[in-house]
Coordinates of C-alpha atoms in Angstrom, one line a residue:
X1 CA 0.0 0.0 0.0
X2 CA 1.7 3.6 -0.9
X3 CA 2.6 5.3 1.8
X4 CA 2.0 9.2 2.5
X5 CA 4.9 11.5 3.2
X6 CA 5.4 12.6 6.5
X7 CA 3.4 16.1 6.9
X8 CA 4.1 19.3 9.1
X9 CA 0.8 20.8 11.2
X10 CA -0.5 17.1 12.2
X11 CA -2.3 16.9 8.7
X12 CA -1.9 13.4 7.5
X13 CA -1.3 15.0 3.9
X14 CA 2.1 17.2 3.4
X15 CA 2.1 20.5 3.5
X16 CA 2.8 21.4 -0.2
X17 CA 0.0 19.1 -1.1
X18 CA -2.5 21.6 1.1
X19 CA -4.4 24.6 -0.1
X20 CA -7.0 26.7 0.6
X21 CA -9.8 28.5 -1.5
X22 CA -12.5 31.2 -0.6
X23 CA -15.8 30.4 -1.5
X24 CA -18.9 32.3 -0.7
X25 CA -17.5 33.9 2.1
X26 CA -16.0 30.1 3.2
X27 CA -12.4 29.1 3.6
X28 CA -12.7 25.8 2.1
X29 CA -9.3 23.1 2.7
X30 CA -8.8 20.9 -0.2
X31 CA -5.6 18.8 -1.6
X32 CA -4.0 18.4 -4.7
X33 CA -1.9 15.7 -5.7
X34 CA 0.4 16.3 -9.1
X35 CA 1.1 13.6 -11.4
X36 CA 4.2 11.6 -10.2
X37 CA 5.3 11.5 -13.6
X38 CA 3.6 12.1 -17.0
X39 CA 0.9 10.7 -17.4
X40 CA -1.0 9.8 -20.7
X41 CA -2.4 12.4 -23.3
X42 CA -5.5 13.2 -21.9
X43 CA -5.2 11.7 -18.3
X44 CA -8.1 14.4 -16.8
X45 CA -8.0 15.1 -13.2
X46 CA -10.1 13.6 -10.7
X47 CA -11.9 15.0 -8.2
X48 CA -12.8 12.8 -5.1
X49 CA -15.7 13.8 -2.5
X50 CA -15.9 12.4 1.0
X51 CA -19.1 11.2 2.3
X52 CA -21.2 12.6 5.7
X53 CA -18.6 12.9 8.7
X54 CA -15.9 12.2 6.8
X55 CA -13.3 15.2 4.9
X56 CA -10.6 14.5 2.5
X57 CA -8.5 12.8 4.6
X58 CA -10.9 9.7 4.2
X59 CA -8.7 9.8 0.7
X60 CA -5.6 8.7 2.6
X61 CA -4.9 4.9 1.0
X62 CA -6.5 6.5 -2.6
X63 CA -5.0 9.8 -3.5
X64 CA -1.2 9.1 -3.8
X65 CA -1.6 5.9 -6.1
X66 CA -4.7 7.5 -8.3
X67 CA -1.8 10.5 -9.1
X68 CA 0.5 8.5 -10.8
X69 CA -0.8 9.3 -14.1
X70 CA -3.0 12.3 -13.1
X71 CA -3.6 15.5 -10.7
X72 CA -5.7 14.1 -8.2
X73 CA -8.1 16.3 -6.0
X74 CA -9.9 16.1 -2.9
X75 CA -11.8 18.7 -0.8
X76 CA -13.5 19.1 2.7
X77 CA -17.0 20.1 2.0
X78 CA -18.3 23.1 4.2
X79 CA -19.6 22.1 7.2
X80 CA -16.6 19.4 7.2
X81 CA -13.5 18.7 7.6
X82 CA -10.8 22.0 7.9
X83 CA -13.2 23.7 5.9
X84 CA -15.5 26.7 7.6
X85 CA -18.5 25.6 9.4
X86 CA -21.0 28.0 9.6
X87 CA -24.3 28.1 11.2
X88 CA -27.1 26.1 10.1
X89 CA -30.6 27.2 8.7
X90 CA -33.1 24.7 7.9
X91 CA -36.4 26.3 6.1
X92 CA -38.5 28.5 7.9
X93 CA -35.6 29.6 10.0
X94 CA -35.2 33.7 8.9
X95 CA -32.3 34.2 6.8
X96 CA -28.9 36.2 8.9
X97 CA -26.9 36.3 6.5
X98 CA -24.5 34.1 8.4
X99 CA -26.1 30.9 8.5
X100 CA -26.2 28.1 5.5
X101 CA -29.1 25.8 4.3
X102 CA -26.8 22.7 4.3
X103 CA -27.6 20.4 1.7
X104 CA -27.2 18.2 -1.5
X105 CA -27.6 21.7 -3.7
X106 CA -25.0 23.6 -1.2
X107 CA -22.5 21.1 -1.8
X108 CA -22.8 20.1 -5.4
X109 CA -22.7 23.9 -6.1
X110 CA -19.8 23.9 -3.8
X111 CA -18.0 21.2 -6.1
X112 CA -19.1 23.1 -9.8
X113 CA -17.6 25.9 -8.6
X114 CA -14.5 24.2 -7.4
X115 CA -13.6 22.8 -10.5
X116 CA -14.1 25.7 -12.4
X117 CA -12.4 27.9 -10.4
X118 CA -9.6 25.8 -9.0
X119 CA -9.1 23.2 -11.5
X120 CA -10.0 24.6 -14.4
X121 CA -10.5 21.8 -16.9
X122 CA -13.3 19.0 -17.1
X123 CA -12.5 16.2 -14.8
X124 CA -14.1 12.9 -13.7
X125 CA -16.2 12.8 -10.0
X126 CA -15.8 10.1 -7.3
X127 CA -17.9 10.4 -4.5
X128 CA -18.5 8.0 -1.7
X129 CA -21.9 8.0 0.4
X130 CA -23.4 11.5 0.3
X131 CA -20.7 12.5 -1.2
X132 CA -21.8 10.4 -4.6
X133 CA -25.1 12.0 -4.2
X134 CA -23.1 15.7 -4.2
X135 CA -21.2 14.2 -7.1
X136 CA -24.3 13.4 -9.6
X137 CA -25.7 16.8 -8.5
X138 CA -22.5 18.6 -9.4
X139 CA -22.4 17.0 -12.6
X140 CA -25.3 18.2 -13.5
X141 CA -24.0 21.6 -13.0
X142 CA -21.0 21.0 -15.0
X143 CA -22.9 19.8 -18.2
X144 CA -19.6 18.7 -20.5
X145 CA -16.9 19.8 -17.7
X146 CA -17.7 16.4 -15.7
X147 CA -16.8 13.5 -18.3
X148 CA -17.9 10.6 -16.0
X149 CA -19.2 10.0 -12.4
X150 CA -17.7 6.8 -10.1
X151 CA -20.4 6.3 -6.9
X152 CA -19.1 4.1 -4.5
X153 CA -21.8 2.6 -2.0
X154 CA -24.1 5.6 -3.1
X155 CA -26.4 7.4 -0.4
X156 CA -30.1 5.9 -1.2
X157 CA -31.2 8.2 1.6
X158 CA -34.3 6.4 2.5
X159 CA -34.9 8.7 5.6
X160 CA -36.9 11.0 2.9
X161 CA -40.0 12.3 2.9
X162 CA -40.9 10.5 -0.9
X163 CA -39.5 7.6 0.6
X164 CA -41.4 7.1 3.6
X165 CA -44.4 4.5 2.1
X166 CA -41.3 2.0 2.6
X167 CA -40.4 3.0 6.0
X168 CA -41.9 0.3 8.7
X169 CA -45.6 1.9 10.1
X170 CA -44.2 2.8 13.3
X171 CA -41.6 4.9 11.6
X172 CA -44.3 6.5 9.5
X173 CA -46.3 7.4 12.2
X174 CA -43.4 8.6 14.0
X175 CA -42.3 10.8 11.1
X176 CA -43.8 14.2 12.3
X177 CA -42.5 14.0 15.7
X178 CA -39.1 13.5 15.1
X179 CA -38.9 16.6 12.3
X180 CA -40.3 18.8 15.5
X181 CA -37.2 16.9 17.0
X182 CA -34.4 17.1 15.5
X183 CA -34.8 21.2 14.6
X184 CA -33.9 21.4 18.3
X185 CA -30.2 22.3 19.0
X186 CA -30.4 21.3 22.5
X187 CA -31.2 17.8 20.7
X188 CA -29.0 17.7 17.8
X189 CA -25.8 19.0 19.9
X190 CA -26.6 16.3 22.7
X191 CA -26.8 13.5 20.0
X192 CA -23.3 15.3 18.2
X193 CA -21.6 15.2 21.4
X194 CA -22.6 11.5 21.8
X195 CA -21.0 10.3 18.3
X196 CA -18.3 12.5 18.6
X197 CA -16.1 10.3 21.0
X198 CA -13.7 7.5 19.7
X199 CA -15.9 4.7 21.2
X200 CA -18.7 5.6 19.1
X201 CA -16.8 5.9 16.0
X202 CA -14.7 2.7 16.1
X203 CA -18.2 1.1 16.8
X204 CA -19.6 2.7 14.3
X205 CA -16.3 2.0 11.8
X206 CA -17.1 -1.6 13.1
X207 CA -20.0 -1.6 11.2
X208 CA -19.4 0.1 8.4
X209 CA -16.0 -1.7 7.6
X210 CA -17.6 -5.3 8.2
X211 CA -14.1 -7.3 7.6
X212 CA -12.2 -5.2 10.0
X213 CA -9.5 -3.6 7.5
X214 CA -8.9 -0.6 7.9
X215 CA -10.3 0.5 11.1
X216 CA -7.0 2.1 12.7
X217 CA -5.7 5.0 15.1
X218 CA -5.2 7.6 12.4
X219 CA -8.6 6.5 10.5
X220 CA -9.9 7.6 14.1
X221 CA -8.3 10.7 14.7
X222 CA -9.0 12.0 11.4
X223 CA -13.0 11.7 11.9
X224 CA -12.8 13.1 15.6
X225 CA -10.4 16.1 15.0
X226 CA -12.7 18.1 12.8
X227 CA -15.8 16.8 14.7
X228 CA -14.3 18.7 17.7
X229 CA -13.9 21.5 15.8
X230 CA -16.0 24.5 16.8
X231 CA -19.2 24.6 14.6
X232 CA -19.2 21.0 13.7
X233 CA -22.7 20.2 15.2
X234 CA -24.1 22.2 12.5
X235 CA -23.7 20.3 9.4
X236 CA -24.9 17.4 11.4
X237 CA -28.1 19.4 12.5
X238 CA -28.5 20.6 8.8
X239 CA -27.7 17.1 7.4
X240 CA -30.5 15.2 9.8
X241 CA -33.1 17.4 8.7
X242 CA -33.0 16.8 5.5
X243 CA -35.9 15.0 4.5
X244 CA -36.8 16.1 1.5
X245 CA -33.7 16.4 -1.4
X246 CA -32.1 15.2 -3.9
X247 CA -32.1 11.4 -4.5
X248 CA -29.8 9.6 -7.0
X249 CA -32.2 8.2 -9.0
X250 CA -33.6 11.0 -9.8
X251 CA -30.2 12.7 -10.8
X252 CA -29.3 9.4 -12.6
X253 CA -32.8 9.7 -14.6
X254 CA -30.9 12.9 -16.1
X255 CA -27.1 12.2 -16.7
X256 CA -26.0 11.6 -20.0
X257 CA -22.5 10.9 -19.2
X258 CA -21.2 7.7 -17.8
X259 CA -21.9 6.5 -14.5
X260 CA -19.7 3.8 -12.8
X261 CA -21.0 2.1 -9.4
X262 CA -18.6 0.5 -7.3
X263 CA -20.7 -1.4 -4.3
X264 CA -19.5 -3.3 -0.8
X265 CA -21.8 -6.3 -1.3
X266 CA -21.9 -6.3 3.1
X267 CA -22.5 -2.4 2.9
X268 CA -25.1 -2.3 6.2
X269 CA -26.7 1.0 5.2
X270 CA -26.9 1.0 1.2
X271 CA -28.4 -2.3 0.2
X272 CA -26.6 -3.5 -3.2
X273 CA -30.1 -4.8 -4.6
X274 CA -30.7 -1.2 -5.0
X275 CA -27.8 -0.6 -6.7
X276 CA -28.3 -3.4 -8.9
X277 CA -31.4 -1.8 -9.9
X278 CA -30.1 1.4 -10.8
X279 CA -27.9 -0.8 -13.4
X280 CA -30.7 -2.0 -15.2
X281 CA -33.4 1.1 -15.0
X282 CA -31.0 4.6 -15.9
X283 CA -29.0 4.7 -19.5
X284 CA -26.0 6.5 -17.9
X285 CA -24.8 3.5 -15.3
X286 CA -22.6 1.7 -17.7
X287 CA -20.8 -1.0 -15.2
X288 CA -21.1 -2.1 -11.8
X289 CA -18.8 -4.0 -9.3
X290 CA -19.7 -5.7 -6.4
X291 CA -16.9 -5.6 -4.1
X292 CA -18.0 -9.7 -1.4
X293 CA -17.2 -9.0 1.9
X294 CA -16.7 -5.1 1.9
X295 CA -18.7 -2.3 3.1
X296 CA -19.6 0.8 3.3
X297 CA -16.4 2.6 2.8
X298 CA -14.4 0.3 0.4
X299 CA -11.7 2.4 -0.8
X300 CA -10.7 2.9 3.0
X301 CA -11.6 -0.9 3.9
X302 CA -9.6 -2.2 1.3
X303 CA -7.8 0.0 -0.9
X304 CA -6.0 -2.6 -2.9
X305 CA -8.9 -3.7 -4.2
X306 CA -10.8 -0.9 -5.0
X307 CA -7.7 1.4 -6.3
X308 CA -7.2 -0.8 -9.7
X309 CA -10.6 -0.5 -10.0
X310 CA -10.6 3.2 -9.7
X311 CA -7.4 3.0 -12.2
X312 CA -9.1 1.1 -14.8
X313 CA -12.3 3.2 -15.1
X314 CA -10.8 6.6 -14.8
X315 CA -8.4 5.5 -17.9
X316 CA -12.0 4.8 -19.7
X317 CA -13.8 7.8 -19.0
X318 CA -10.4 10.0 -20.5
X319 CA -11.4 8.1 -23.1
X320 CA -15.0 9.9 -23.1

């Protein structure tokens, strides 16, 4: 597995690989990765997106061996990561100027601008978890700028509203009541505080890594560092309430541009029948690997499987 360099400031990435970029009033941290050598004519960058709770970091075991032929990006989404975390405002809540309506839109229009701005040439997207979700959504935005999307273990978010006839009655029944909920900030920072110790997120790593690779110190550290930063509850009180936004399918229903799906078949959260589905009911998913034994986080469970995967369909969609 290729190791990272050494880094200065207790990043896991080195410091020349670190940058910073304003965006809409936000300091957003991101990474870039150069070629190690040349790469082929018309290697296009790549752009990878973390998923909810995770930053770029979550990148660690992917970055360095993706930019051997190609500059390879990643970026903390606001709200996450090193990047600002500003105030949350979920609808109906008055508008201060200061506060964000986090969301699929925020962060998709988050990416677009990102590329355009920072990288400056069309690229290819992978997104893990939300972050795929973000990644569909961007592409949209980017019409021919974004030459192919790669979702691994894609967000089916079946917490919303349009999908809630498949939610257990109980749940249904429950539904109002927890929205009155979870707007509460004495609520939502009560249940933050709770995740946000290293015994709940090796438990929760526990499950979402089902073979056990993976799961180490640093993986850790790098989750609960930014979750301690000031602010962080309020991405997670803007991501909870989210019940009615963007769902891949629907995004899917309206790409034109290829669509890779890379699936842990033991993923706990993101069933692989649905993914399977998604194969045979939208034109733009044109292949899809099921990865036995892996879960939610593949690339970070076992990067040696996933990363000649990655290889193989990012030298395709330069190809595009």
């Amino acid at each position: 597995m290729p190791v990272i360099p050494p880094a200065d400031g207790g990043t896991i990435y080195p410091a020349d690989w670190l940058d910073t970029w304003p965006w809409q009033g936000q300091t957003i941290s991101y990474v870039r990765r150069s070629p190690a050598a040349p790469g082929p004519a018309g290697a296009l960058p790549v752009l990878l997106i973390h998923g909810f709770g995770a930053c770029k970091e979550h990148w660690r075991h992917n970055l360095p061996p993706l930019s051997g032929s190609r500059p390879v990006f990643a970026l903390d989404l606001v709200g996450f990561g090193a990047s600002s975390k500003p105030p949350s405002r979920l609808e109906g809540e008055a508008d201060d100027g200061l506060a964000l309506r986090y969301g699929i839109d925020l962060w998709a229009d988050q990416v677009a601008a990102f590329v355009r701005e920072v990288i400056g040439t069309p690229v290819q997207l992978v997104g893990n978890s939300i972050g795929g979700v973000v990644a569909l959504a961007a592409a949209a935005r980017l019409g021919d700028d974004a030459r192919q999307v790669i979702l691994i273990d894609c967000a089916q978010r079946s917490l919303d509203d349009r999908r809630l006839a498949e939610q257990p009655p109980l749940r249904r029944i429950g539904r109002p009541l927890l929205k009155r909920l979870v707007r509460q900030r004495w609520l939502t920072g009560r249940l933050f505080r709770w995740v946000a110790n290293p015994g709940v997120i090796r438990k929760v790593l526990g499950a979402a890594y089902p073979s056990g690779d993976g799961i180490d110190d640093q993986l850790v550290q790098l989750l609960l560092t930014p979750a301690r930063s000031p602010g962080a509850e309020e991405s997670f009180r803007g991501f909870i309430n989210l019940f009615r936004d963007r769902l891949a399918p629907d995004l899917l229903a309206e790409l034109t541009i290829p669509v890779r799906l890379l699936w842990g078949e033991a993923d706990p959260w993101e069933p692989v029948a649905e993914a399977r589905r998604w194969t045979g009911a939208y034109g733009a998913v044109r292949d899809l690997r099921i990865l036995p034994g892996l879960g939610h986080c593949p690339h970070d469970e076992n990067p040696p499987r996933v990363n000649p995967v990655l290889e193989e369909w990012l030298a395709i969609g330069d190809q595009a």
